[in-house]
Coordinates of C-alpha atoms in Angstrom, one line a residue:
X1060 CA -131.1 30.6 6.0
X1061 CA -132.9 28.7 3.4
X1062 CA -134.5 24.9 3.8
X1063 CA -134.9 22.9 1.2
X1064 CA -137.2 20.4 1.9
X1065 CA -137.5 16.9 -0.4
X1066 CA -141.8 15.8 -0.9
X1067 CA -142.3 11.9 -1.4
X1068 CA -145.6 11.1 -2.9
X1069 CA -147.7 7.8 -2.2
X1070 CA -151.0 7.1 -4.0
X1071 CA -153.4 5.2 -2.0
X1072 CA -156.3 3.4 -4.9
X1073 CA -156.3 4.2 -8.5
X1074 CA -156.1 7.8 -9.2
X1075 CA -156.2 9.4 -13.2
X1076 CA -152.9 11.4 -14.5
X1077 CA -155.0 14.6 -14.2
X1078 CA -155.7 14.0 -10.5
X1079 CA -152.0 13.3 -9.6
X1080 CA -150.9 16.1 -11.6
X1081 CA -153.3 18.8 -10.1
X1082 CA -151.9 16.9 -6.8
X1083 CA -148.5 17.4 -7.7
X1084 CA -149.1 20.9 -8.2
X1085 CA -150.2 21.4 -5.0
X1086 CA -147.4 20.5 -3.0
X1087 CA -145.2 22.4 -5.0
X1088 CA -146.8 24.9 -4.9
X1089 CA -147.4 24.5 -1.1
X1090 CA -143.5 23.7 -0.4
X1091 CA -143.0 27.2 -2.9
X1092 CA -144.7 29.2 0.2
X1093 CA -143.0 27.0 2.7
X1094 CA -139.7 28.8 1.9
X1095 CA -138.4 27.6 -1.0
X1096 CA -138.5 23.9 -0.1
X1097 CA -138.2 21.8 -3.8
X1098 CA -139.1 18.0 -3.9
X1099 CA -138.7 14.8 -5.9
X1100 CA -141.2 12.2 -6.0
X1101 CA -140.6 8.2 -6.4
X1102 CA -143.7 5.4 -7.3
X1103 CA -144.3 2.1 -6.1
X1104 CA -146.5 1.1 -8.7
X1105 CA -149.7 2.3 -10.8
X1106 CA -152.0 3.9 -9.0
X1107 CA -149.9 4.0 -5.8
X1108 CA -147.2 7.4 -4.8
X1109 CA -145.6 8.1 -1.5
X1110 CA -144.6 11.7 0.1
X1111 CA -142.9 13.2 2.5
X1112 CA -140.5 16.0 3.1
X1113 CA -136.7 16.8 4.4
X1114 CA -134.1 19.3 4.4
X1115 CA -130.4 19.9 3.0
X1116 CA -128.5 20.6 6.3
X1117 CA -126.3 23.8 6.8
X1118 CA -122.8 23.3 7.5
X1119 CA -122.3 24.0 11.3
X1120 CA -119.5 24.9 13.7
X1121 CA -117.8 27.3 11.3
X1122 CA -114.6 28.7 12.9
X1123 CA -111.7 31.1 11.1
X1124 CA -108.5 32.1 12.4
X1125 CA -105.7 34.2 11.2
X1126 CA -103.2 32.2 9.0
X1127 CA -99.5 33.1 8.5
X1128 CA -99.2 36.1 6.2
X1129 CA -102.4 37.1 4.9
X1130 CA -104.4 33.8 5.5
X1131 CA -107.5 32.9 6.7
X1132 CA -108.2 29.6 8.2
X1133 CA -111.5 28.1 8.0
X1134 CA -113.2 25.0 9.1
X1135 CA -117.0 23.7 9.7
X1136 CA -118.8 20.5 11.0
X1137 CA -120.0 19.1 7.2
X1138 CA -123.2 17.3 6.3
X1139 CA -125.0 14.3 4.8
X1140 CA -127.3 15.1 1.9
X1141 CA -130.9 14.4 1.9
X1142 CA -131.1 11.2 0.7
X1143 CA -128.2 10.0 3.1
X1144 CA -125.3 10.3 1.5
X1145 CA -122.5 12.4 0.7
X1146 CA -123.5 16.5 -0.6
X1147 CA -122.2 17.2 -3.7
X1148 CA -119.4 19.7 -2.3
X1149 CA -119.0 23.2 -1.0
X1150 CA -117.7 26.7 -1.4
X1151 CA -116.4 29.3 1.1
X1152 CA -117.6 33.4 1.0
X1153 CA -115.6 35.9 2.6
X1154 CA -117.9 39.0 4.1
X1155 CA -116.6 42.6 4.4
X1156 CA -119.5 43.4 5.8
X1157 CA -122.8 42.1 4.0
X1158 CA -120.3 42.1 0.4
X1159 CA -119.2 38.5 -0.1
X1160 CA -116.3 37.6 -1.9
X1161 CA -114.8 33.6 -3.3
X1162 CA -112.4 32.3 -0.8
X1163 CA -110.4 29.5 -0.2
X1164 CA -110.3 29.0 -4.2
X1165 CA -113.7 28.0 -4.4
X1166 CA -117.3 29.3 -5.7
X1167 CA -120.9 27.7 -6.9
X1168 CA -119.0 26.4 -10.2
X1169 CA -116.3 25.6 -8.6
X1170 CA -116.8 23.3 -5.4
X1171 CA -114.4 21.9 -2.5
X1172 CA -115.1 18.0 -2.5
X1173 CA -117.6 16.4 0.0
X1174 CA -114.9 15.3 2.5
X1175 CA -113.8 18.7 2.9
X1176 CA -113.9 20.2 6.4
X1177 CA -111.4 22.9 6.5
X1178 CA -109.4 25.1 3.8
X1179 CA -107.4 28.0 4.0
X1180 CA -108.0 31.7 2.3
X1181 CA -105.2 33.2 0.5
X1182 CA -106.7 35.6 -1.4
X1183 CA -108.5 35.8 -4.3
X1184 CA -107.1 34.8 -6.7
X1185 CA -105.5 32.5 -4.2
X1186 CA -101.9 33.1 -3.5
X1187 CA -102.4 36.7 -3.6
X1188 CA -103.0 37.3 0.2
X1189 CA -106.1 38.5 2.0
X1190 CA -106.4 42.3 2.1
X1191 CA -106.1 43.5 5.7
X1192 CA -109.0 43.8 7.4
X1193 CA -112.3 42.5 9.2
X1194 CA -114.1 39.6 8.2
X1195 CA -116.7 36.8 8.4
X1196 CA -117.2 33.6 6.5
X1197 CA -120.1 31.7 5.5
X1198 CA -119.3 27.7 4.3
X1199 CA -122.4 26.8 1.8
X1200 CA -123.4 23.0 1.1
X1201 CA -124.3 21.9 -2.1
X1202 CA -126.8 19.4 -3.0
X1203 CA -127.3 18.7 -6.7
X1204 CA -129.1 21.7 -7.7
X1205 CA -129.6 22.9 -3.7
X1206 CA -127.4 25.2 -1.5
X1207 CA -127.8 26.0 1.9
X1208 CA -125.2 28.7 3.9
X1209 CA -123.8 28.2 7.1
X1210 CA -124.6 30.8 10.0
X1211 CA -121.6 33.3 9.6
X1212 CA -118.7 32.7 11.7
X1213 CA -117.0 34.7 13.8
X1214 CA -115.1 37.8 13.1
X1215 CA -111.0 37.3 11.8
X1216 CA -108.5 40.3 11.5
X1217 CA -106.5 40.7 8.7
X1218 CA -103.0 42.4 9.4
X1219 CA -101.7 44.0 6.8
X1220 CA -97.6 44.6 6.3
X1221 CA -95.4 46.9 8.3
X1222 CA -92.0 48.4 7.5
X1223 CA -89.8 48.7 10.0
X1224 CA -86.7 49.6 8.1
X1225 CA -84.1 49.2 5.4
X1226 CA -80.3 47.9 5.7
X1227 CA -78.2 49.7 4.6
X1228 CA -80.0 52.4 5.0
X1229 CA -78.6 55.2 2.9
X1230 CA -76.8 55.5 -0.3
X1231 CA -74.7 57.8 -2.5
X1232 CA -76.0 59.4 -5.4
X1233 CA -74.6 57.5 -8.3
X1234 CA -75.0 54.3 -6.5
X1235 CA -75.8 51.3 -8.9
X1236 CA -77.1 47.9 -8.5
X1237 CA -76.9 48.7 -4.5
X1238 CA -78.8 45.8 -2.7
X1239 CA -81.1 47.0 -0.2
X1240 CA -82.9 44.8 2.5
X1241 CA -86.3 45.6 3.6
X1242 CA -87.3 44.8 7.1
X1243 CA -91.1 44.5 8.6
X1244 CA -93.9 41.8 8.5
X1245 CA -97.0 40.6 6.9
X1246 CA -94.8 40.2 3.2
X1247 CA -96.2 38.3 0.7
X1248 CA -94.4 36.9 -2.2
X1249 CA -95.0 39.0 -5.3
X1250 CA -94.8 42.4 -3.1
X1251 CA -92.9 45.6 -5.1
X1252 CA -90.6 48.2 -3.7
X1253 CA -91.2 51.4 -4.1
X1254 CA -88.8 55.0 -2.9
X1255 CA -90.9 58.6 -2.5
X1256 CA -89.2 61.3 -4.7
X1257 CA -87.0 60.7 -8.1
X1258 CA -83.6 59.3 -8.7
X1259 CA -84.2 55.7 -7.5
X1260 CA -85.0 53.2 -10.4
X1261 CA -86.0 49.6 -8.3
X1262 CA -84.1 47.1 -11.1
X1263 CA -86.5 44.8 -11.5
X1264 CA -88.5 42.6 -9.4
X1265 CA -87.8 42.4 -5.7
X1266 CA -86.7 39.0 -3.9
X1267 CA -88.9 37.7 -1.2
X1268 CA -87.1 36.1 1.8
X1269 CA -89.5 35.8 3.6
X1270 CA -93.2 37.5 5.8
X1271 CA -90.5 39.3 7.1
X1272 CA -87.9 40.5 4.6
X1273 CA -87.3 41.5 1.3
X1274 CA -84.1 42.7 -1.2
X1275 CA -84.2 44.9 -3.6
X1276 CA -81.5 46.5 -5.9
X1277 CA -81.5 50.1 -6.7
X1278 CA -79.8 52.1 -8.9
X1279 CA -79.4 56.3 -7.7
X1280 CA -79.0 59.0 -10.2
X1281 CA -75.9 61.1 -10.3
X1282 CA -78.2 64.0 -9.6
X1283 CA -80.9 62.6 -7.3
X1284 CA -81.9 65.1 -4.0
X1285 CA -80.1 63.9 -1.1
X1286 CA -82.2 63.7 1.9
X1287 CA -84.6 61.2 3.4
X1288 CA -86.9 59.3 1.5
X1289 CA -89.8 56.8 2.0
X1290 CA -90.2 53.3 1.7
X1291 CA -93.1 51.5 0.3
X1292 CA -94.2 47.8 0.2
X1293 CA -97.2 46.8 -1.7
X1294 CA -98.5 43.0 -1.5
X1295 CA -99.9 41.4 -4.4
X1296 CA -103.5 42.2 -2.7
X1297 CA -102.8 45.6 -3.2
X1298 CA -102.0 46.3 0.8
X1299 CA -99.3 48.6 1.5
X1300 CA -96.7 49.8 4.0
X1301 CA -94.6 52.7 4.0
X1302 CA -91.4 53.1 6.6
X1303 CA -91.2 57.5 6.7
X1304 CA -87.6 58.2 6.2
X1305 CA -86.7 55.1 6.0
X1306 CA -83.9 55.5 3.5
X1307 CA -81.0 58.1 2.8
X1308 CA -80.0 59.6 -0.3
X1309 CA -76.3 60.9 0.2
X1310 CA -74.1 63.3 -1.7
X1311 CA -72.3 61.6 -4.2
X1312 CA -68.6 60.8 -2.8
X1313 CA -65.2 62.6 -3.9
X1314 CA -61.5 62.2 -3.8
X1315 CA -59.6 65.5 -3.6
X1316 CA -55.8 64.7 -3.1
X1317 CA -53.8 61.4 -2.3
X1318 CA -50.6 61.2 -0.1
X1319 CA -47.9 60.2 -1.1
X1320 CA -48.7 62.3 -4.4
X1321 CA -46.1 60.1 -6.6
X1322 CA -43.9 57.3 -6.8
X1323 CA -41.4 56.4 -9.1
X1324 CA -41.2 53.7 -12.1
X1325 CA -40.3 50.4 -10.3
X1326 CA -41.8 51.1 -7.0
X1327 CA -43.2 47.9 -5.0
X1328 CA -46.0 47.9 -2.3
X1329 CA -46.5 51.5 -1.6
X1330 CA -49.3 52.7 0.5
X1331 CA -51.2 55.3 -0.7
X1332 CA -53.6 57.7 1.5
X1333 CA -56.5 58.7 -0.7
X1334 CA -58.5 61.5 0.6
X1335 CA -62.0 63.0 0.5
X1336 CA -65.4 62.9 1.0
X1337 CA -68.0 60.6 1.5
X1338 CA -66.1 57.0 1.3
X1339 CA -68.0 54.4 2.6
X1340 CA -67.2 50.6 3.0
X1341 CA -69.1 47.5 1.2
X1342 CA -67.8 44.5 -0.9
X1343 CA -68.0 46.9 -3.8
X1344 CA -65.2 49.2 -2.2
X1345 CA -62.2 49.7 -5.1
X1346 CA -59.9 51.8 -6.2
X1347 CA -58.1 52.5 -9.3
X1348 CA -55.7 54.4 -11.1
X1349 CA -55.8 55.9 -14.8
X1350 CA -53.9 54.3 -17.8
X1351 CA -51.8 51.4 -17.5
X1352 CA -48.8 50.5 -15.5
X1353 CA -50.0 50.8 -11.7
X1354 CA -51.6 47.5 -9.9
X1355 CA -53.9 48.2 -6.4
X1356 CA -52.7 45.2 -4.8
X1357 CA -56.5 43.6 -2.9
X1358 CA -59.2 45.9 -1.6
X1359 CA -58.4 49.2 -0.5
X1360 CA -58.8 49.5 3.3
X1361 CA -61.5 51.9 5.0
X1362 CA -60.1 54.0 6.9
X1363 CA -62.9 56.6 7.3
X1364 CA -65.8 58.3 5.4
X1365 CA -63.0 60.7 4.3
X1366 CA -59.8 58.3 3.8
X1367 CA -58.8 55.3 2.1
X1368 CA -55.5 53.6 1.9
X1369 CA -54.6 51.3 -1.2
X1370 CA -51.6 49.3 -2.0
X1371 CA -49.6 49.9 -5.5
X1372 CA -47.0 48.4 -7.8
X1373 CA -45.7 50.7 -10.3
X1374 CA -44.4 48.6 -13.0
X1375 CA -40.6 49.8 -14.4
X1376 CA -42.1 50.7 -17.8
X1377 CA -45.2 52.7 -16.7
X1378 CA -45.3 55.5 -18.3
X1379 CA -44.4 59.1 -16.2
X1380 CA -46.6 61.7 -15.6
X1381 CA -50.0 62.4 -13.9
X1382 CA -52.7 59.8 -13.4
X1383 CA -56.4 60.0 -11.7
X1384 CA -57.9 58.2 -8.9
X1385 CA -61.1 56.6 -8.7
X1386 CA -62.7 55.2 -5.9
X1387 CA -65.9 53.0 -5.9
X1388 CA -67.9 52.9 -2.9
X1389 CA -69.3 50.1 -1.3
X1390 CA -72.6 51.2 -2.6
X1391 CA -71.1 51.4 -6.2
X1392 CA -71.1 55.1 -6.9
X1393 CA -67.8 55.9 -8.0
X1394 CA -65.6 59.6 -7.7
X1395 CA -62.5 60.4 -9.5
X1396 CA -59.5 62.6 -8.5
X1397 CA -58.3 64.1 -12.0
X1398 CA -54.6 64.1 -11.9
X1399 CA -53.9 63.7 -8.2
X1400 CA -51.1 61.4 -8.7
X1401 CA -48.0 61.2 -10.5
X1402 CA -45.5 58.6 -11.7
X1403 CA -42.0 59.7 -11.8
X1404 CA -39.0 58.7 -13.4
X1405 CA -37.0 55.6 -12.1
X1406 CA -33.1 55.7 -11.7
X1407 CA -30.8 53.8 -14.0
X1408 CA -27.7 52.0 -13.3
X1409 CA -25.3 51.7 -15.8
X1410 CA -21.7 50.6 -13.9
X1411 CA -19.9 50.6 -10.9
X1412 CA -16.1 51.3 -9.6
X1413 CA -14.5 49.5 -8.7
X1414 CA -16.7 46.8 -10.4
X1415 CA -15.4 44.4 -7.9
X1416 CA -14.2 43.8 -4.6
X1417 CA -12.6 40.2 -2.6
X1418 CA -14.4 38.2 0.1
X1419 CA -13.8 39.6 3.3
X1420 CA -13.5 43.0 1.9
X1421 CA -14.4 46.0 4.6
X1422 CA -15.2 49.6 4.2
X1423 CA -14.6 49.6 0.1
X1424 CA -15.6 52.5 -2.3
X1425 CA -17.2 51.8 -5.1
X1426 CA -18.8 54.5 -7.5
X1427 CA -22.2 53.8 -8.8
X1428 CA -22.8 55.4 -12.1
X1429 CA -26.5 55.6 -13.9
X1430 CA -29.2 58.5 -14.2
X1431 CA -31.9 59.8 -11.6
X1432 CA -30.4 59.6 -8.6
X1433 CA -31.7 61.9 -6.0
X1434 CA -30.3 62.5 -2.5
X1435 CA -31.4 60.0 0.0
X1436 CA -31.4 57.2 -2.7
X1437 CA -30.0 53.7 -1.0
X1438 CA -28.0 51.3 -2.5
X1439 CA -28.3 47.4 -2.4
X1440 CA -26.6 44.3 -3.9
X1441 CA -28.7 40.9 -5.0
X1442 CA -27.7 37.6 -2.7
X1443 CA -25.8 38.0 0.7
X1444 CA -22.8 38.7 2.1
X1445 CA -22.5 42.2 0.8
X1446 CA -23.7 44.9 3.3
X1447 CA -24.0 48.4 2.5
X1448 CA -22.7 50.7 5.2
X1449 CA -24.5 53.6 6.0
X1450 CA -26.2 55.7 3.7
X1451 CA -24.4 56.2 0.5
X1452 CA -23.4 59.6 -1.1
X1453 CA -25.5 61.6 -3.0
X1454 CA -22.6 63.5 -5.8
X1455 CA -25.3 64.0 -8.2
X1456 CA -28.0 62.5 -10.5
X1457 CA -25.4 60.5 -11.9
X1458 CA -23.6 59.3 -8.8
X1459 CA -23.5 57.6 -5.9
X1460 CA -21.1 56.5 -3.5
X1461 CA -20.9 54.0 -1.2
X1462 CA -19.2 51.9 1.4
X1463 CA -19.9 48.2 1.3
X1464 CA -18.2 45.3 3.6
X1465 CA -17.9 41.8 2.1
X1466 CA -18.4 38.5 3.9
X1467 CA -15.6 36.1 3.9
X1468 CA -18.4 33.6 3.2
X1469 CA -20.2 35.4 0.6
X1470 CA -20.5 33.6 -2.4
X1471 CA -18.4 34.4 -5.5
X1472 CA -19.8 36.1 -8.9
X1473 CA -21.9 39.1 -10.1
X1474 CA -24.2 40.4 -8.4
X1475 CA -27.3 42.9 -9.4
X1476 CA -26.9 46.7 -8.0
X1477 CA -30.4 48.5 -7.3
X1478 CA -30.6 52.4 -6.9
X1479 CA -33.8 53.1 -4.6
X1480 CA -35.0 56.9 -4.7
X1481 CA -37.1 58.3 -1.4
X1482 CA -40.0 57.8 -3.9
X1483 CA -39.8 54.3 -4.0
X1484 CA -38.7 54.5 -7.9
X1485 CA -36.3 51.8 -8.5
X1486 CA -33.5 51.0 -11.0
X1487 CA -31.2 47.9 -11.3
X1488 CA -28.0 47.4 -12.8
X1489 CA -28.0 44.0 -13.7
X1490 CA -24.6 41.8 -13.4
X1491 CA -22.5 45.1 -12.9
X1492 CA -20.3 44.2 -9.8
X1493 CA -18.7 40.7 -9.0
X1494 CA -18.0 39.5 -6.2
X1495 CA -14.0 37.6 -6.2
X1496 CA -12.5 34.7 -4.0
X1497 CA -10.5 36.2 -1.0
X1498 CA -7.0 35.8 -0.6
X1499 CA -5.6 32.8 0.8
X1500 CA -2.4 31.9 2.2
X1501 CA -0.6 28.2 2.2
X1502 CA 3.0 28.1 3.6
X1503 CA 5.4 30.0 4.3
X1504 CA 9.3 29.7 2.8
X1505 CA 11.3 29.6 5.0
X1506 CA 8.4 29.1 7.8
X1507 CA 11.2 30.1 10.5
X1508 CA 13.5 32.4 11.7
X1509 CA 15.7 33.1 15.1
X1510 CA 15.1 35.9 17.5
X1511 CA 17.2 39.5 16.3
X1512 CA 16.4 38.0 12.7
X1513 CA 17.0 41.1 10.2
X1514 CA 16.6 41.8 7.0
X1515 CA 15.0 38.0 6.9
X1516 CA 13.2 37.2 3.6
X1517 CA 10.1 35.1 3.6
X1518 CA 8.1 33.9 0.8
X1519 CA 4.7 33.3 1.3
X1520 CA 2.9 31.1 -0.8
X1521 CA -1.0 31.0 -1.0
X1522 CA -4.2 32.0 -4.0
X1523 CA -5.7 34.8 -5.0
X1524 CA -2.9 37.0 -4.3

């Protein structure tokens, strides 16, 4: 440790310039040997100087501690300068052995104010984060153009990050924009993501959360290896962290048949079984057919890593024929079924007979008329009061008959007629049947008659006779 010492110079009796000069040079030269010691000198008049020494007290009572994420707390005991007041400033060193290194933001040029007793190392520059590992710290005051060091503290350990692992954590190939959270410690703000092997590109800069968490979106080549792959995390102060295997690359997913395989033009709310390999559920999970016509009704529901079901509208004008599936994965990578499903044609009605019937009507045939029927079709009537009994017959693709019983309350008009085929395809004959006011009866003329009456006419007088 160096002293500095301060020399104040009396003159006792008249003295020339030369003899307080060669004096002068003395004591510096004297306070040289001494160990560096540098003076100033003050007069109380001519012919009279006063001297004496002192010294610019080290900072004492220097203690560090481990700080949050890659922090060093440090604080001393300060000083007083030599002439009794306050030292100009100070500045911290951080030792890796006998190396020093600026800490706490500070250096000879750049001082922490007099009233400074504590200050806390992030790194230089500060922010960054300490590197893990061992070290001391020496405070230095500074006195005008003097310095004297502390006595070095204490040792500190620096931890450096862990990663414990990665949620989710695996991935299809083909994934994109998948958001990945890394779990561990020690994170500082600024850290990058890295994955061992090829095929995953981190899009841009991770987000910190937190010492102890980090997201990252990833996007996985189409033909990336599957297998396990490793995790890196390197702070700003160029400390790392690797979790081995701490991530998945998957095969990417793909759909291979769907059950039902087709529904017909007009169909309504159909559940569809999609089938195939390596499904897996996420907020991204979708499904969707080719061309235009069909509506997924919501989310498709997970079912397993090899089934989805999906709920579908086929509107009455899609257009027939075969259409592909795709499925997106909760991870975003996406696999199509080419040609897996198929619309068919809907039924038409044209006309019915009889194309009416009264209230209160039971058991009446009436002949539906149109084009793509097939057996097992049903048969319903718009409104209430009409009630279709049993299952119609299948005659051909052309007709349909069926028995239908008529409310005496149903209300009167035409009604709408709707052919349903087993595949859900629908077809609606609008207006073609009516339904009429039932019979009624008023009096009766004459309204009596004796017993062993024969032969006895009687009018009867009422509506819709």
């Amino acid at each position: 440790m160096a002293i500095h010492s301060v020399a104040v110079l009396l003159w006792h009796g008249p003295a020339s310039r030369v003899n307080r000069l060669a004096v002068c040079t003395v004591i510096a030269a004297m306070l040289y040997l001494a160990g560096g010691a540098s003076a100033y000198f003050t007069t109380t008049g001519a012919g009279n100087a006063t001297a004496s020494s002192a010294t610019l007290a080290a900072p004492t009572a220097v203690t560090v501690s481990a700080s949050g994420t890659a922090g060093v707390a440090v604080g001393w005991a300060g000083v007083t300068s030599p002439a009794g007041g306050a030292v100009t400033g100070y500045y911290v060193q951080r030792f890796t052995g006998s190396t020093p290194s600026p800490a706490c933001g500070s250096s000879a040029t750049s001082l922490l104010s007099a009233a400074t007793t504590s200050c806390t190392d992030t790194g230089n520059p500060a922010g960054v984060g300490v590197p893990a590992g061992t070290y001391t710290y020496q405070v230095v005051a500074v006195w005008r153009s003097w310095s004297t060091p502390s006595s070095s503290s204490g040792s500190v350990i620096v931890a450096g990050p862990s990663l414990t692992s990665a949620s989710p954590s695996m991935a299809d190939q083909g994934a994109s924009s998948d958001n990945v959270t890394i779990n561990g410690s020690n994170f500082v703000s600024g850290a990058t993501v890295s994955f061992s092997g090829s095929g995953i590109t981190v899009n841009g800069t991770p987000t910190y959360m937190s010492s102890t968490q980090l997201t990252v979106s990833i996007t996985i080549t189409g033909g990336a290896a599957t297998g396990a792959r490793n995790v890196t995390v390197t702070n700003p102060d160029g400390d790392t962290a690797t979790g081995t295997g701490a991530f998945t690359v998957n095969a990417a997913p793909a759909v291979t048949s769907t059950s039902p395989s087709s529904r017909g033009q007009g169909a309504t709310s159909q559940t569809i079984t999609i089938t195939g390999t390596g499904f897996d559920s996420g907020p991204a999970l979708a499904t969707s057919f080719s061309g235009t016509g069909i509506t997924v009704t919501g989310a498709p529901t997970y079912v397993s890593s090899t089934q989805l079901t999906a709920n579908i509208t086929i509107a009455p004008t899609a257009a027939t024929g075969t259409r592909s599936v795709t499925i997106t994965n909760g991870d975003g990578s996406t696999a199509t079924g080419t040609a897996i499903f198929t619309v068919g044609a809907g039924p038409t009605v044209t006309s019915v007979n009889a194309g009416s019937a009264d209230q209160g009507a039971t058991s009446y045939n009436v002949t539906i008329t149109g084009t793509g029927f097939v057996s097992g079709a049903t048969v319903s009537f718009s409104g209430s009061g009409i009630t279709v009994n049993g299952i119609p017959t299948f005659v051909s693709s052309t007709q349909l008959t069926a028995s239908i019983t008529i409310a005496p309350g149903a209300a009167t008009g035409t009604r709408n007629v709707t052919i349903t085929n087993p595949d859900a395809g629908t077809g609606t004959g609008t207006n073609v049947f009516t339904v009429n006011a039932g019979p009624a009866v008023t009096t009766l003329n004459p309204s009596l008659a004796d017993q062993g009456a024969t032969n006895y006419n009687v009018t009867v007088n009422g509506t819709n006779f």
